[in-house]
Short mmCIF file of C-alpha atoms and ligand atoms in Angstrom, two decimals:
data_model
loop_
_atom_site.label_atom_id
_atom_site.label_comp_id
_atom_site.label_asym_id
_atom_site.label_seq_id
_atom_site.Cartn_x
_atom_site.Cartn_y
_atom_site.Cartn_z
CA UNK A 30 125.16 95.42 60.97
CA UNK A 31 123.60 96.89 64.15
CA UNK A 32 125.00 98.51 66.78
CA UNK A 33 127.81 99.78 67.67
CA UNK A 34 128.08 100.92 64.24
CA UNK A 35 124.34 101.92 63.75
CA UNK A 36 123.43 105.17 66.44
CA UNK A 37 120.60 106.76 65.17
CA UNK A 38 121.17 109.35 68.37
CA UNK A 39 124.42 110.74 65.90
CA UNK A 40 121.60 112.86 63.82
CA UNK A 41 119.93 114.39 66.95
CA UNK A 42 122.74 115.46 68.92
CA UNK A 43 121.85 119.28 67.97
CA UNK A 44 119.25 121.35 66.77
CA UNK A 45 120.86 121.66 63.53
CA UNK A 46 120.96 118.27 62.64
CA UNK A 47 117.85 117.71 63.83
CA UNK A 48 116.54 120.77 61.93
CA UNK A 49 118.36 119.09 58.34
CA UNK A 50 116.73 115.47 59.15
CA UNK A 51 113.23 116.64 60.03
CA UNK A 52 110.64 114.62 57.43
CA UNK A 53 107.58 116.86 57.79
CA UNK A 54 107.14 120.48 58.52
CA UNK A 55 103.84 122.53 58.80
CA UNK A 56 103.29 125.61 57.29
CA UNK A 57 100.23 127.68 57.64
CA UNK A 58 99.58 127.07 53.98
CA UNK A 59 98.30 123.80 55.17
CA UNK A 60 95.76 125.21 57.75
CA UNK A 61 92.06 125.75 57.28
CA UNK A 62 90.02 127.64 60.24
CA UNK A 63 86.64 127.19 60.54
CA UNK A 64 84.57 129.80 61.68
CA UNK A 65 80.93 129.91 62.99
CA UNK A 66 78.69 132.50 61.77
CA UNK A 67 75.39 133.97 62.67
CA UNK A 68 72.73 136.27 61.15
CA UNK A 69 73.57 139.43 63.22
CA UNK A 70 76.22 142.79 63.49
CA UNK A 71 78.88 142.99 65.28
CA UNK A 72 79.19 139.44 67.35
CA UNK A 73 81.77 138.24 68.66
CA UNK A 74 80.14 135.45 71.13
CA UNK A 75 82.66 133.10 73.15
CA UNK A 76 81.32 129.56 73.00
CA UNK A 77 81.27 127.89 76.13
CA UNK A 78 82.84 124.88 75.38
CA UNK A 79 85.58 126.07 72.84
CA UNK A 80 87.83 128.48 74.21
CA UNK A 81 88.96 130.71 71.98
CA UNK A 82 86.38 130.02 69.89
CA UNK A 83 83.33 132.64 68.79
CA UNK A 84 79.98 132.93 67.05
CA UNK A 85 80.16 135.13 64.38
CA UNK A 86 78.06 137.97 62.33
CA UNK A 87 78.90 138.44 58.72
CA UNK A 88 80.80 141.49 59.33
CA UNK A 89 82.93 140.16 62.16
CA UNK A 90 83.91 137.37 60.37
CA UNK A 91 85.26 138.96 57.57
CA UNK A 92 87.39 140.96 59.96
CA UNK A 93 88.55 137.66 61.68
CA UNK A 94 89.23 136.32 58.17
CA UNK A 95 91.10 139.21 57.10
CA UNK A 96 93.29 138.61 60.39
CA UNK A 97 93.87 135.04 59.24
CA UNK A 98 94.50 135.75 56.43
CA UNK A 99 97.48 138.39 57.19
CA UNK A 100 98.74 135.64 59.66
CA UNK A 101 99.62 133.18 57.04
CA UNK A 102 96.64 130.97 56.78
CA UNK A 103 94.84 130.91 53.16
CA UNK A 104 91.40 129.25 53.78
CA UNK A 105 88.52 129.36 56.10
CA UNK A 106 85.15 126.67 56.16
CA UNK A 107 82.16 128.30 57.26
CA UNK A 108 79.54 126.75 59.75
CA UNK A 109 76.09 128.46 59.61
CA UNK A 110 73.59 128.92 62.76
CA UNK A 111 70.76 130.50 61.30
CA UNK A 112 67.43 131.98 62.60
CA UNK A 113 64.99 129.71 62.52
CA UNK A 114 65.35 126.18 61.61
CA UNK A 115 62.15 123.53 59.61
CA UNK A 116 61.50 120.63 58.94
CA UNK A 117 62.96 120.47 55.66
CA UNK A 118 65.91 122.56 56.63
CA UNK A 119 64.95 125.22 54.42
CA UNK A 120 67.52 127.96 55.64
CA UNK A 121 70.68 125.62 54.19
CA UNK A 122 69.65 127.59 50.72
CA UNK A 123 68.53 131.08 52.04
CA UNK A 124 70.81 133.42 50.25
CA UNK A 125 69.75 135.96 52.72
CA UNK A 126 71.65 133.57 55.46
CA UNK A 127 74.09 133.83 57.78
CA UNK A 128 76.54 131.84 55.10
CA UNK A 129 76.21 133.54 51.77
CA UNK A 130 76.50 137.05 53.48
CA UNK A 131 79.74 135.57 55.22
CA UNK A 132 80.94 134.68 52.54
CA UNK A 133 80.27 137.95 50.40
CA UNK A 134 81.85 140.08 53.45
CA UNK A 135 85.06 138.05 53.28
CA UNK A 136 85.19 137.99 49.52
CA UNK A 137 85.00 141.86 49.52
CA UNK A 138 87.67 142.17 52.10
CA UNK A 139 89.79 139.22 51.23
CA UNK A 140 89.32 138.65 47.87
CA UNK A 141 92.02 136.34 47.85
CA UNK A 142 91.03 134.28 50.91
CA UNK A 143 89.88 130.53 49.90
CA UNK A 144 86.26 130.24 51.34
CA UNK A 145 84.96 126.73 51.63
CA UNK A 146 81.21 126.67 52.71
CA UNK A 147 79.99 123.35 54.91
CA UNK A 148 77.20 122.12 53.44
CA UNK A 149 74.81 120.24 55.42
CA UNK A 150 71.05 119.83 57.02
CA UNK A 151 71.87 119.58 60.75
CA UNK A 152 72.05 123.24 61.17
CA UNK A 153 69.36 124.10 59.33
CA UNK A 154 66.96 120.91 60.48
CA UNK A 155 64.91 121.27 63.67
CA UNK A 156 65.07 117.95 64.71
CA UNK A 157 68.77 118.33 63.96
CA UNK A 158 69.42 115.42 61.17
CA UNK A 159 71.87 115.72 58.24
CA UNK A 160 68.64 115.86 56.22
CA UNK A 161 65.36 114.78 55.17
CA UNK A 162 63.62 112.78 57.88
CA UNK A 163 60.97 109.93 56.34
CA UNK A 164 59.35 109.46 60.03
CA UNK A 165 62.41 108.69 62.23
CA UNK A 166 64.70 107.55 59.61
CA UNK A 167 66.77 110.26 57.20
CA UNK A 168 65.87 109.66 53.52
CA UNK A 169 68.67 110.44 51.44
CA UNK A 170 67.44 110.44 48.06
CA UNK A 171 64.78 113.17 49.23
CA UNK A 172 67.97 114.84 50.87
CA UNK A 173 70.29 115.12 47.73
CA UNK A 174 68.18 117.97 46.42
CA UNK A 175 68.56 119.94 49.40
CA UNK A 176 72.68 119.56 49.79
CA UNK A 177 72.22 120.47 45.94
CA UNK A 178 70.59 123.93 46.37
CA UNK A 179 72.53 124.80 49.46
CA UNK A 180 75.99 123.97 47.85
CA UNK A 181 74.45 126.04 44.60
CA UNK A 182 73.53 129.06 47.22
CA UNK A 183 77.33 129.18 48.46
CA UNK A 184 78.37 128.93 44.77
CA UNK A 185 75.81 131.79 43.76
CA UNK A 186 77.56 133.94 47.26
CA UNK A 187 81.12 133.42 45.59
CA UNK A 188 82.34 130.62 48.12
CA UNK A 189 85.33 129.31 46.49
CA UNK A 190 84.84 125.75 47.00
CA UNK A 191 82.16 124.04 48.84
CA UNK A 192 82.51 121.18 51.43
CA UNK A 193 79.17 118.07 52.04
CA UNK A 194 79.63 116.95 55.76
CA UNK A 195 76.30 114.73 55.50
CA UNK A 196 77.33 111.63 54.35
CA UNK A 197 74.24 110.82 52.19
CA UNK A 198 75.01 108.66 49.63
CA UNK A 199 75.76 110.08 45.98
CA UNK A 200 75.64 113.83 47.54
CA UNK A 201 78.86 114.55 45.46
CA UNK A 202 77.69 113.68 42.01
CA UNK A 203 74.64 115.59 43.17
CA UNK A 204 76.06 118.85 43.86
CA UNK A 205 78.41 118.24 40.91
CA UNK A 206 76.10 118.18 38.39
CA UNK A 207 73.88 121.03 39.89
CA UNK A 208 77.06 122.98 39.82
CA UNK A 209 78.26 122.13 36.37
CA UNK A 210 74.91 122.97 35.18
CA UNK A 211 74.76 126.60 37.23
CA UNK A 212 77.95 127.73 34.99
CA UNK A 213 80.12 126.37 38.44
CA UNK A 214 82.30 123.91 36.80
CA UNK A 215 85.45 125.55 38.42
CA UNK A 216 84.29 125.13 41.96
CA UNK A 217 86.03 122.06 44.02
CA UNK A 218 84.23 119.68 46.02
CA UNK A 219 85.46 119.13 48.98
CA UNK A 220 83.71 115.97 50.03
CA UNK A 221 83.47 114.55 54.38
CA UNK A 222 84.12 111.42 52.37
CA UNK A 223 85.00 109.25 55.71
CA UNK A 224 83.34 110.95 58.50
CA UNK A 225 83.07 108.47 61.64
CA UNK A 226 79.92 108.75 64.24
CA UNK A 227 80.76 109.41 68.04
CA UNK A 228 80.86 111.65 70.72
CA UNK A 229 83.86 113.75 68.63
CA UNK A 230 81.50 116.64 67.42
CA UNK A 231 79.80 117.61 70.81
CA UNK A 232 81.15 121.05 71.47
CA UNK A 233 80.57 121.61 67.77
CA UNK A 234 77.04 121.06 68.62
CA UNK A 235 76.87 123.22 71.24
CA UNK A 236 78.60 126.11 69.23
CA UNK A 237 76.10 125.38 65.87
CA UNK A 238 73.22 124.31 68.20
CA UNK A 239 72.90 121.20 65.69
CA UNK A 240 72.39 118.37 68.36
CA UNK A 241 69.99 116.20 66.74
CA UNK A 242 66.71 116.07 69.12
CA UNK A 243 66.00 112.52 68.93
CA UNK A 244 68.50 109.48 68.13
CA UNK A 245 72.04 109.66 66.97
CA UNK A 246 73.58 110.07 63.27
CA UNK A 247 74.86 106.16 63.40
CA UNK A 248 72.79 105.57 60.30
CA UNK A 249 74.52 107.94 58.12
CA UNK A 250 77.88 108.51 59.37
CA UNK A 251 80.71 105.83 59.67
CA UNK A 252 81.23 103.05 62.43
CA UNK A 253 84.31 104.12 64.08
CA UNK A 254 85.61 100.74 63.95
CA UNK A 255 85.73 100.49 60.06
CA UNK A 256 88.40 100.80 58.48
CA UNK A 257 88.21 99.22 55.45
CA UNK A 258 84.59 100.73 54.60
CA UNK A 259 86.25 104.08 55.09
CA UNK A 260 88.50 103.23 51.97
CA UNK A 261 85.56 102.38 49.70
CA UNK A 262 83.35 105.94 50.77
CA UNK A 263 86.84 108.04 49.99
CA UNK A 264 86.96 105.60 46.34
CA UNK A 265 82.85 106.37 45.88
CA UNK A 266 83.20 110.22 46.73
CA UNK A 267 86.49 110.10 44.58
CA UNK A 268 84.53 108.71 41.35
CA UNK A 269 81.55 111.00 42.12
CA UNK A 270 83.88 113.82 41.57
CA UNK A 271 85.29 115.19 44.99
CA UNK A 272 88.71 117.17 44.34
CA UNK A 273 89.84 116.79 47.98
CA UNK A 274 88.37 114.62 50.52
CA UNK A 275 88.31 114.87 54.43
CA UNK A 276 88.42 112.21 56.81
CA UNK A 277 87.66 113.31 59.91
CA UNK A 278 87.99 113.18 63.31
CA UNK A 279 92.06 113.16 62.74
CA UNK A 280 93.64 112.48 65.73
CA UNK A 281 91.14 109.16 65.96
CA UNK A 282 91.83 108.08 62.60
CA UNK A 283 95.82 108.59 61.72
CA UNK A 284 95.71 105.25 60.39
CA UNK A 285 92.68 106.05 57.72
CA UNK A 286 94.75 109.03 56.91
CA UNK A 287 97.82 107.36 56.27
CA UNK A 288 96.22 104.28 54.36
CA UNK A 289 94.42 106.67 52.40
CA UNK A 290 97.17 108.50 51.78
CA UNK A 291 99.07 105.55 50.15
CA UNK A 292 96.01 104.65 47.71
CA UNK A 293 94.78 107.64 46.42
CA UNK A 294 96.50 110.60 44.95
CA UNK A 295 93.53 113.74 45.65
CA UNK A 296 94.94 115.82 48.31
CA UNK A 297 93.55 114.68 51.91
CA UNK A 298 92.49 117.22 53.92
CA UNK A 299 92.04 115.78 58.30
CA UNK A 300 89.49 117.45 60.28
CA UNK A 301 90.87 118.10 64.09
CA UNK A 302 87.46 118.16 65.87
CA UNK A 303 86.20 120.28 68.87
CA UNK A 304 86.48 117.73 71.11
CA UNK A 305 90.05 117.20 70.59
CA UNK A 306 90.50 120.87 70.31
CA UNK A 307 88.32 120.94 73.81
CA UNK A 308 90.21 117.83 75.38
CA UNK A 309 93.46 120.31 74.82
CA UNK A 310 91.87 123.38 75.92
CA UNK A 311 90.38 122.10 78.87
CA UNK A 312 93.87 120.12 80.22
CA UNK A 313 95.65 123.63 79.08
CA UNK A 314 93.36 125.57 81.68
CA UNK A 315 94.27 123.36 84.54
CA UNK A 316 97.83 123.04 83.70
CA UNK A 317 98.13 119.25 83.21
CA UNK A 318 100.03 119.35 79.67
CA UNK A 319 102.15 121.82 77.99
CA UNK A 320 99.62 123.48 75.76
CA UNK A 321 101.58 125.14 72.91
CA UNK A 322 103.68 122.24 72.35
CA UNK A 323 100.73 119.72 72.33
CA UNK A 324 99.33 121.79 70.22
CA UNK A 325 102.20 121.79 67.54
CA UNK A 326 102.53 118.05 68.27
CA UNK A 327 99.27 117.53 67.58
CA UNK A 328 99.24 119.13 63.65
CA UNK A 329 102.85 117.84 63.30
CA UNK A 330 101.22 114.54 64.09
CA UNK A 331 98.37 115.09 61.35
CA UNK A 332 100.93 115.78 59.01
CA UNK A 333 103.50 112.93 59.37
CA UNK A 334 100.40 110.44 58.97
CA UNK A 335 99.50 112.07 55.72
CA UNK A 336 97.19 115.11 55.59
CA UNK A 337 98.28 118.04 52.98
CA UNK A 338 95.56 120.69 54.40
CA UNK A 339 94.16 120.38 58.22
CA UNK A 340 90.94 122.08 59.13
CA UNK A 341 92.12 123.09 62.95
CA UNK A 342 90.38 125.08 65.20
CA UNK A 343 93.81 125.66 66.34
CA UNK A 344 94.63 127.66 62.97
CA UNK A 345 95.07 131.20 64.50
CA UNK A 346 96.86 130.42 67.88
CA UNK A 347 99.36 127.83 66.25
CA UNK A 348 100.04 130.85 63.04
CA UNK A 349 100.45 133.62 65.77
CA UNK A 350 103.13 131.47 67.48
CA UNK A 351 105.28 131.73 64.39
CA UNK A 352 105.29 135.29 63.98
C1 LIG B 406 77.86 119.16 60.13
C2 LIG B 406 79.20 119.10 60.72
C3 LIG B 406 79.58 118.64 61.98
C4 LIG B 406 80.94 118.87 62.09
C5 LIG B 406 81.37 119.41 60.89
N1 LIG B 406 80.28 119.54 60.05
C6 LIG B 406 78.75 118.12 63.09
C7 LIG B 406 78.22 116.76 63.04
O1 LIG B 406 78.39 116.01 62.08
O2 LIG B 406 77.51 116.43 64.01
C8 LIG B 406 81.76 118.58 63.32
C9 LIG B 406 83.06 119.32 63.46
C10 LIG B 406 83.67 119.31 64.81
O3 LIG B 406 83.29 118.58 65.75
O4 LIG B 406 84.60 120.10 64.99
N2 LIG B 406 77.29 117.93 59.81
#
């Protein structure tokens, strides 16, 4: 029987029903900021296209972890722009880099702070590739090495779990077996296990200067239109050994979170992407949306469809708004 007996308005006449009937709530303890990081003292460098957003050295970083971390939030992911980049993206396992000394400030100051490490090529490549170019194409058996040593250089740091962005194929039993066999058995794997190609990462490229100088990354990451595929790289990354996987960008792929949600039980992590952290920042400056509530809308959204942790470059202003 339908109306006039059923009125779903009856449980949101007030904010304390609607407070008792809410499904979903977010909590910091679901957020992950990333941070930037570069070799350096002292930085604290706005990046154009992310409000809000800065390049950091190792000691600044630590600082803005600490803040974090007294704000509520329990994990940050670390994105490295190093000094020089080569051809075989050598400075993804310098332990003298901008990451490992990151992640050895925070440690010191935060010991309890969860520090996830990105590990990936593109930053560290200077024609910009997730990894190991064989003329124009990227080789990923040569590249498995590489993701190995850098994920093994985080480890070696103390990062606390370690996350491969580069969709190569088999990079998670990779980087698990180098670990296990490093005495590292205990650190996660956070795997990009579906990670879509498009124009979602530009102002991430801008802020890690990782904008690969020739082609796009269409033959490693995901078509944007698969959905199904998406569900057989989470089962592969899964059996390889990832603890939690990412799919990522969120807000494009609700549905992947959700389906995923329903087939797997690892806790699913969504990446919210610069450019829909830009798309918000930018409307925000004119005035065309309500920032703050967007904002909340936004994660809330991430949430309902399915994610337990969201990597948000969002993190700090949405926690200081609960205080
Ligand atoms: C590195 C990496 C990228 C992002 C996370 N790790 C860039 C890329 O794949 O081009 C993008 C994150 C974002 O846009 O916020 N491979």
């Amino acid at each position: 029987m339908a109306f006039p007996v059923q009125r779903p308005r009856r449980l949101r006449a007030n904010p304390t029903l609607r407070r008792m009937t809410r499904e979903t709530q977010l909590s910091t303890d679901d957020l992950i900021a990333p941070l930037f990081v570069q070799t350096g003292e002292n930085l604290r460098a706005p990046i154009a296209t992310m409000p809000g957003q800065f390049r950091f050295s190792p000691d600044t970083a630590a600082t803005e972890a600490h803040e974090l971390w007294n704000l509520g939030i329990p994990a940050v992911i670390l994105f490295g722009i190093p000094e020089g980049k080569d051809a075989q993206g050598s400075g993804a396992h310098d332990a003298n880099g901008p990451v490992p000394q990151a992640v050895s400030r925070i440690k010191e100051i935060v010991p309890e702070m969860c520090v996830i490490t990105d590990v990936c090529a593109c930053e560290y490549t200077d024609h910009g590739h997730c990894g190991i170019l064989d003329g124009e194409s990227v080789d990923n058996d040569a590249t498995l090495p590489l993701l190995a040593k850098s994920a093994l250089c985080h480890a070696r740091a103390g990062a606390d779990m370690v996350a491969p962005s580069d969709m190569m194929d088999g990079r998670v039993a990779a980087i698990r077996a180098v670990l296990d066999n490093e005495k590292y058995a205990a650190i996660p794997i956070m795997s990009y296990a579906a990670k879509f190609a498009g124009a979602f990462y530009g102002p991430f490229r801008d802020a890690a200067d990782s904008t690969p100088s020739f082609g796009d990354r269409r033959s490693y990451q995901m078509d944007i239109a698969n959905r199904r595929e998406a569900m057989r790289e989470i089962a592969l990354d899964i059996e390889e050994g990832a603890d939690i996987i990412i799919i990522k960008p969120a807000l494009f792929c609700l549905d992947i979170v959700r389906e995923a949600r329903e087939a797997f039980n690892v806790p699913i992590c969504a990446y919210n992407v610069s450019s829909e952290y830009a798309m918000i920042k930018a409307a925000g400056e004119r005035g065309w949306i309500q920032e703050d509530q967007l904002i909340d809308e936004t994660l809330l959204s991430i949430k309902r469809a399915g994610a337990d942790l969201i990597i948000s470059y969002h993190a700090r202003e949405w926690a200081q708004k609960q205080k």
